[in-house]
Amino acid sequence: MKIIMLGAPGAGKGTQAKQIAGKYNIPHISTGDIFRANIKEGTELGKKAKEYMDQGLLVPDELTCDLVVDRIQQDDCKGGFVLDGFPRTIPQAEALDAALTKLGQKMDYAIDVDVPDENIVNRMGGRRACINCGATYHIVSIPPKKEGVCDTCGNELVLRDDDKPETVQKRLNVYHEQTQPLIDYYTKQGILKSVDGTQPMEDVFASIVKILGA
Ligand code: ADP
Ligand code: ADP
Ligand code: ZN
């Protein structure tokens, strides 16, 4: 099963993608996680990506598309994969389609996790991320067992630099301008499914499982 997660920053794509990956036993591919890992390791890609991420802007397609196209051809993707945070622009979607066509494959579902802007600001302000393992929490709706500490690995939890209020509004604007057109793009392909992302995490997941089949 090949799945794309769509939705505004902070809509809950990552939270759902991790659960999908677990249930259907397919890799979770998050371009945001890949960029953050590169930043942590100090690679050339990380240095370049950071300049854009810190400003709430998208990393250029030239730095993003090949990365994903290579990743989905690795062995663990043979049974499918869930893309989280990619594609984010029409040219990225076209690059993905072109690569899949060459491989004789196609995406099965694009799942839009729908959350209005009013809720997003709260979601991102309360998001806490583990800098070690990438787990994500929310100080109110999905708190860790012990404040400021990752349940999974015991590392400290931080507010991402780009989750600060100044950057959040910018990212929302970028989403509406550059990413939202993908909803139309995948509607035309007949693979768009929408779920109400304002529900509790478990209910959002149940709606997704209904779409994908158990
Ligand atoms: P969120 O989950 O809050 O939407 P991500 O972790 O997906 O955030 O992405 C963080 C940042 O990484 C984005 O704001 C953007 O700068 C960059 N990024 C991630 N994926 C892409 C992509 N497909 N194209 C361009 N930039 C990306
Ligand atoms: P995205 O990957 O779309 O940027 P995340 O999965 O990181 O979004 O979720 C953003 C924030 O909202 C996190 O703090 C997460 O714990 C929280 N969150 C995710 N899903 C829900 C939900 N259904 N209800 C309330 N909070 C949620
Ligand atoms: Zn952790």
CSV table of C-alpha atoms and ligand atoms in Angstrom, one decimal:
chain,number,residue,atom,x,y,z
A,1,MET,CA,0.0,0.0,0.0
A,2,LYS,CA,1.4,3.4,-1.0
A,3,ILE,CA,0.1,6.3,0.9
A,4,ILE,CA,0.6,10.1,1.0
A,5,MET,CA,-0.3,12.1,4.1
A,6,LEU,CA,-1.6,15.6,3.3
A,7,GLY,CA,-2.5,18.4,5.7
A,8,ALA,CA,-1.3,21.6,7.2
A,9,PRO,CA,1.8,21.7,9.4
A,10,GLY,CA,0.7,20.4,12.8
A,11,ALA,CA,-2.4,18.7,11.5
A,12,GLY,CA,-1.3,15.3,12.8
A,13,LYS,CA,0.2,13.8,9.7
A,14,GLY,CA,3.3,12.5,11.5
A,15,THR,CA,1.3,11.1,14.4
A,16,GLN,CA,-1.0,9.2,12.1
A,17,ALA,CA,1.8,8.1,9.7
A,18,LYS,CA,3.6,6.4,12.5
A,19,GLN,CA,0.5,4.4,13.4
A,20,ILE,CA,-0.2,3.5,9.8
A,21,ALA,CA,3.4,2.3,9.4
A,22,GLY,CA,3.1,0.2,12.5
A,23,LYS,CA,-0.2,-1.4,11.6
A,24,TYR,CA,0.5,-2.1,7.9
A,25,ASN,CA,4.2,-2.8,8.4
A,26,ILE,CA,5.5,-0.3,5.9
A,27,PRO,CA,8.2,2.3,6.3
A,28,HIS,CA,7.3,5.8,7.4
A,29,ILE,CA,9.1,8.3,5.2
A,30,SER,CA,9.1,11.9,6.6
A,31,THR,CA,11.1,14.5,4.7
A,32,GLY,CA,11.1,16.7,7.8
A,33,ASP,CA,12.7,13.9,9.8
A,34,ILE,CA,15.2,13.3,7.1
A,35,PHE,CA,16.2,17.0,7.0
A,36,ARG,CA,16.4,17.2,10.8
A,37,ALA,CA,18.6,14.1,10.9
A,38,ASN,CA,20.9,15.7,8.4
A,39,ILE,CA,21.0,19.0,10.4
A,40,LYS,CA,21.9,17.0,13.5
A,41,GLU,CA,24.7,15.2,11.6
A,42,GLY,CA,25.9,18.5,10.1
A,43,THR,CA,25.8,17.3,6.5
A,44,GLU,CA,25.9,19.6,3.5
A,45,LEU,CA,22.2,18.9,2.8
A,46,GLY,CA,21.4,19.6,6.5
A,47,LYS,CA,23.2,23.0,6.3
A,48,LYS,CA,21.3,24.0,3.2
A,49,ALA,CA,17.9,22.8,4.4
A,50,LYS,CA,18.2,24.5,7.7
A,51,GLU,CA,18.4,28.0,6.1
A,52,TYR,CA,14.9,27.5,4.7
A,53,MET,CA,13.4,25.6,7.6
A,54,ASP,CA,14.3,28.2,10.1
A,55,GLN,CA,12.5,30.8,8.1
A,56,GLY,CA,9.4,28.6,7.7
A,57,LEU,CA,10.0,28.3,4.0
A,58,LEU,CA,10.0,25.1,1.9
A,59,VAL,CA,13.4,23.5,1.1
A,60,PRO,CA,13.8,23.8,-2.7
A,61,ASP,CA,12.4,20.9,-4.8
A,62,GLU,CA,15.9,20.2,-6.2
A,63,LEU,CA,17.1,19.2,-2.7
A,64,THR,CA,14.0,17.3,-1.9
A,65,CYS,CA,12.7,15.2,-4.9
A,66,ASP,CA,15.7,13.0,-5.6
A,67,LEU,CA,16.0,12.2,-2.0
A,68,VAL,CA,12.5,10.8,-1.9
A,69,VAL,CA,12.7,9.1,-5.3
A,70,ASP,CA,15.9,7.3,-4.1
A,71,ARG,CA,14.3,6.4,-0.8
A,72,ILE,CA,11.2,4.8,-2.2
A,73,GLN,CA,13.3,2.5,-4.4
A,74,GLN,CA,15.0,0.8,-1.4
A,75,ASP,CA,14.2,-2.8,-0.6
A,76,ASP,CA,12.0,-2.0,2.5
A,77,CYS,CA,9.6,-0.1,0.2
A,78,LYS,CA,8.7,-3.1,-1.9
A,79,GLY,CA,5.4,-3.7,0.0
A,80,GLY,CA,4.5,0.0,0.1
A,81,PHE,CA,5.3,3.1,2.2
A,82,VAL,CA,3.7,6.1,3.8
A,83,LEU,CA,5.0,9.5,2.8
A,84,ASP,CA,4.7,12.2,5.4
A,85,GLY,CA,5.4,15.8,4.4
A,86,PHE,CA,6.1,14.9,0.7
A,87,PRO,CA,4.9,16.0,-1.8
A,88,ARG,CA,4.4,19.6,-0.7
A,89,THR,CA,4.4,21.3,-4.1
A,90,ILE,CA,2.9,20.4,-7.5
A,91,PRO,CA,6.3,20.0,-9.0
A,92,GLN,CA,7.2,17.5,-6.2
A,93,ALA,CA,3.9,15.6,-6.9
A,94,GLU,CA,4.8,15.5,-10.6
A,95,ALA,CA,8.3,14.3,-9.9
A,96,LEU,CA,6.9,11.5,-7.7
A,97,ASP,CA,4.4,10.5,-10.4
A,98,ALA,CA,7.1,10.4,-13.0
A,99,ALA,CA,9.4,8.2,-10.9
A,100,LEU,CA,6.5,5.8,-10.1
A,101,THR,CA,5.4,5.6,-13.7
A,102,LYS,CA,8.9,4.6,-14.7
A,103,LEU,CA,8.8,1.9,-12.1
A,104,GLY,CA,5.4,0.7,-13.3
A,105,GLN,CA,3.8,1.8,-10.0
A,106,LYS,CA,1.3,4.3,-8.7
A,107,MET,CA,0.1,5.8,-5.4
A,108,ASP,CA,-3.0,4.2,-3.8
A,109,TYR,CA,-4.2,6.9,-1.4
A,110,ALA,CA,-3.6,10.6,-0.5
A,111,ILE,CA,-5.1,11.1,2.9
A,112,ASP,CA,-5.9,14.7,3.8
A,113,VAL,CA,-5.9,15.3,7.6
A,114,ASP,CA,-8.2,18.3,7.7
A,115,VAL,CA,-7.7,20.7,10.6
A,116,PRO,CA,-8.7,24.4,10.5
A,117,ASP,CA,-6.0,27.1,10.9
A,118,GLU,CA,-7.4,28.2,14.3
A,119,ASN,CA,-6.5,24.7,15.8
A,120,ILE,CA,-3.2,24.6,14.1
A,121,VAL,CA,-1.6,27.4,16.1
A,122,ASN,CA,-2.4,25.6,19.3
A,123,ARG,CA,-1.2,22.2,18.0
A,124,MET,CA,2.2,23.6,17.0
A,125,GLY,CA,2.6,25.7,20.1
A,126,GLY,CA,2.0,22.6,22.3
A,127,ARG,CA,4.1,20.2,20.2
A,128,ARG,CA,7.1,18.8,21.9
A,129,ALA,CA,9.6,16.7,20.0
A,130,CYS,CA,12.3,14.3,21.1
A,131,ILE,CA,15.6,15.3,19.5
A,132,ASN,CA,16.9,11.8,19.9
A,133,CYS,CA,14.2,9.4,18.5
A,134,GLY,CA,11.8,11.8,16.8
A,135,ALA,CA,8.8,10.9,18.9
A,136,THR,CA,6.2,13.7,19.1
A,137,TYR,CA,3.9,14.8,22.0
A,138,HIS,CA,1.5,17.5,22.9
A,139,ILE,CA,1.6,19.2,26.2
A,140,VAL,CA,-2.2,19.1,26.6
A,141,SER,CA,-3.7,16.4,24.3
A,142,ILE,CA,-0.9,13.9,24.1
A,143,PRO,CA,1.4,14.5,27.1
A,144,PRO,CA,4.5,12.3,27.9
A,145,LYS,CA,4.3,10.3,31.1
A,146,LYS,CA,6.9,12.6,32.7
A,147,GLU,CA,7.0,16.3,31.7
A,148,GLY,CA,9.8,17.1,29.3
A,149,VAL,CA,11.0,13.5,28.9
A,150,CYS,CA,10.5,11.2,26.0
A,151,ASP,CA,8.4,8.0,26.9
A,152,THR,CA,10.3,6.0,24.4
A,153,CYS,CA,14.0,6.8,24.9
A,154,GLY,CA,14.2,9.0,28.0
A,155,ASN,CA,15.7,12.0,26.2
A,156,GLU,CA,14.7,15.6,26.7
A,157,LEU,CA,11.7,17.0,24.7
A,158,VAL,CA,12.0,20.4,23.0
A,159,LEU,CA,9.9,23.0,21.2
A,160,ARG,CA,11.1,23.0,17.6
A,161,ASP,CA,12.6,26.3,16.5
A,162,ASP,CA,10.1,26.4,13.6
A,163,ASP,CA,7.2,25.8,16.0
A,164,LYS,CA,7.6,29.2,17.6
A,165,PRO,CA,4.6,31.5,16.9
A,166,GLU,CA,6.4,33.9,14.5
A,167,THR,CA,7.3,31.0,12.2
A,168,VAL,CA,4.0,29.1,12.5
A,169,GLN,CA,1.9,31.8,10.7
A,170,LYS,CA,4.5,31.9,7.9
A,171,ARG,CA,4.4,28.1,7.5
A,172,LEU,CA,0.6,28.2,7.3
A,173,ASN,CA,0.7,30.8,4.5
A,174,VAL,CA,3.2,28.6,2.7
A,175,TYR,CA,0.9,25.6,3.1
A,176,HIS,CA,-2.1,27.5,1.7
A,177,GLU,CA,-0.1,28.8,-1.3
A,178,GLN,CA,2.1,25.8,-2.2
A,179,THR,CA,0.7,22.7,-0.7
A,180,GLN,CA,-3.1,23.0,-0.6
A,181,PRO,CA,-3.3,22.8,-4.4
A,182,LEU,CA,-2.3,19.1,-4.0
A,183,ILE,CA,-5.8,18.4,-2.7
A,184,ASP,CA,-7.2,19.2,-6.2
A,185,TYR,CA,-4.3,17.4,-7.8
A,186,TYR,CA,-5.1,14.1,-6.0
A,187,THR,CA,-8.9,14.6,-6.2
A,188,LYS,CA,-8.4,14.6,-10.0
A,189,GLN,CA,-6.4,11.4,-9.8
A,190,GLY,CA,-9.3,9.9,-7.8
A,191,ILE,CA,-7.2,8.9,-4.8
A,192,LEU,CA,-8.0,11.7,-2.3
A,193,LYS,CA,-9.6,10.8,1.0
A,194,SER,CA,-10.3,13.3,3.7
A,195,VAL,CA,-10.5,12.7,7.4
A,196,ASP,CA,-11.5,15.1,10.2
A,197,GLY,CA,-8.3,15.8,12.0
A,198,THR,CA,-9.9,17.7,14.9
A,199,GLN,CA,-11.0,14.4,16.4
A,200,PRO,CA,-8.9,12.7,19.1
A,201,MET,CA,-5.9,10.9,17.8
A,202,GLU,CA,-7.4,7.4,18.1
A,203,ASP,CA,-10.6,8.4,16.2
A,204,VAL,CA,-8.6,10.0,13.4
A,205,PHE,CA,-6.7,6.7,13.1
A,206,ALA,CA,-9.9,4.7,13.1
A,207,SER,CA,-11.2,6.8,10.2
A,208,ILE,CA,-8.0,6.1,8.3
A,209,VAL,CA,-8.2,2.4,8.9
A,210,LYS,CA,-11.7,2.4,7.6
A,211,ILE,CA,-10.4,3.9,4.3
A,212,LEU,CA,-7.4,1.6,4.0
A,213,GLY,CA,-9.1,-1.5,5.2
A,214,ALA,CA,-8.1,-3.6,8.2
B,1,ADP,P1,5.4,19.6,9.9
B,1,ADP,O1,5.2,18.2,10.3
B,1,ADP,O2,5.1,20.5,11.1
B,1,ADP,O3,4.5,19.9,8.7
B,1,ADP,P2,7.8,18.8,8.8
B,1,ADP,O4,8.6,18.1,9.8
B,1,ADP,O5,7.1,18.0,7.8
B,1,ADP,O6,6.9,19.8,9.5
B,1,ADP,O7,8.7,19.8,8.0
B,1,ADP,C1,9.5,20.8,8.6
B,1,ADP,C2,10.1,21.7,7.6
B,1,ADP,O8,11.0,20.9,6.7
B,1,ADP,C3,9.2,22.4,6.6
B,1,ADP,O9,8.7,23.6,7.2
B,1,ADP,C4,10.1,22.6,5.4
B,1,ADP,O10,10.9,23.7,5.6
B,1,ADP,C5,10.9,21.4,5.4
B,1,ADP,N1,10.3,20.3,4.5
B,1,ADP,C6,9.8,19.1,4.9
B,1,ADP,N2,9.3,18.4,3.9
B,1,ADP,C7,9.5,19.2,2.8
B,1,ADP,C8,9.2,19.1,1.4
B,1,ADP,N3,8.6,18.0,0.9
B,1,ADP,N4,9.5,20.1,0.6
B,1,ADP,C9,10.1,21.2,1.0
B,1,ADP,N5,10.4,21.4,2.3
B,1,ADP,C10,10.1,20.4,3.2
B,2,ADP,P1,2.3,17.1,11.5
B,2,ADP,O1,3.2,15.9,11.2
B,2,ADP,O2,1.1,17.2,10.6
B,2,ADP,O3,3.0,18.4,11.5
B,2,ADP,P2,2.1,16.1,14.2
B,2,ADP,O4,1.7,14.7,14.1
B,2,ADP,O5,3.5,16.4,14.6
B,2,ADP,O6,1.7,17.0,13.0
B,2,ADP,O7,1.1,16.7,15.3
B,2,ADP,C1,1.2,18.1,15.7
B,2,ADP,C2,0.9,18.3,17.2
B,2,ADP,O8,-0.5,17.9,17.5
B,2,ADP,C3,1.7,17.3,18.1
B,2,ADP,O9,2.0,18.0,19.3
B,2,ADP,C4,0.8,16.1,18.3
B,2,ADP,O10,1.1,15.5,19.5
B,2,ADP,C5,-0.5,16.8,18.3
B,2,ADP,N1,-1.6,16.0,17.8
B,2,ADP,C6,-1.6,15.1,16.8
B,2,ADP,N2,-2.8,14.5,16.5
B,2,ADP,C7,-3.6,15.1,17.4
B,2,ADP,C8,-5.1,15.0,17.6
B,2,ADP,N3,-5.8,14.1,16.9
B,2,ADP,N4,-5.6,15.7,18.6
B,2,ADP,C9,-4.8,16.6,19.3
B,2,ADP,N5,-3.5,16.7,19.2
B,2,ADP,C10,-2.9,16.0,18.2
B,3,ZN,ZN,12.8,9.8,22.2
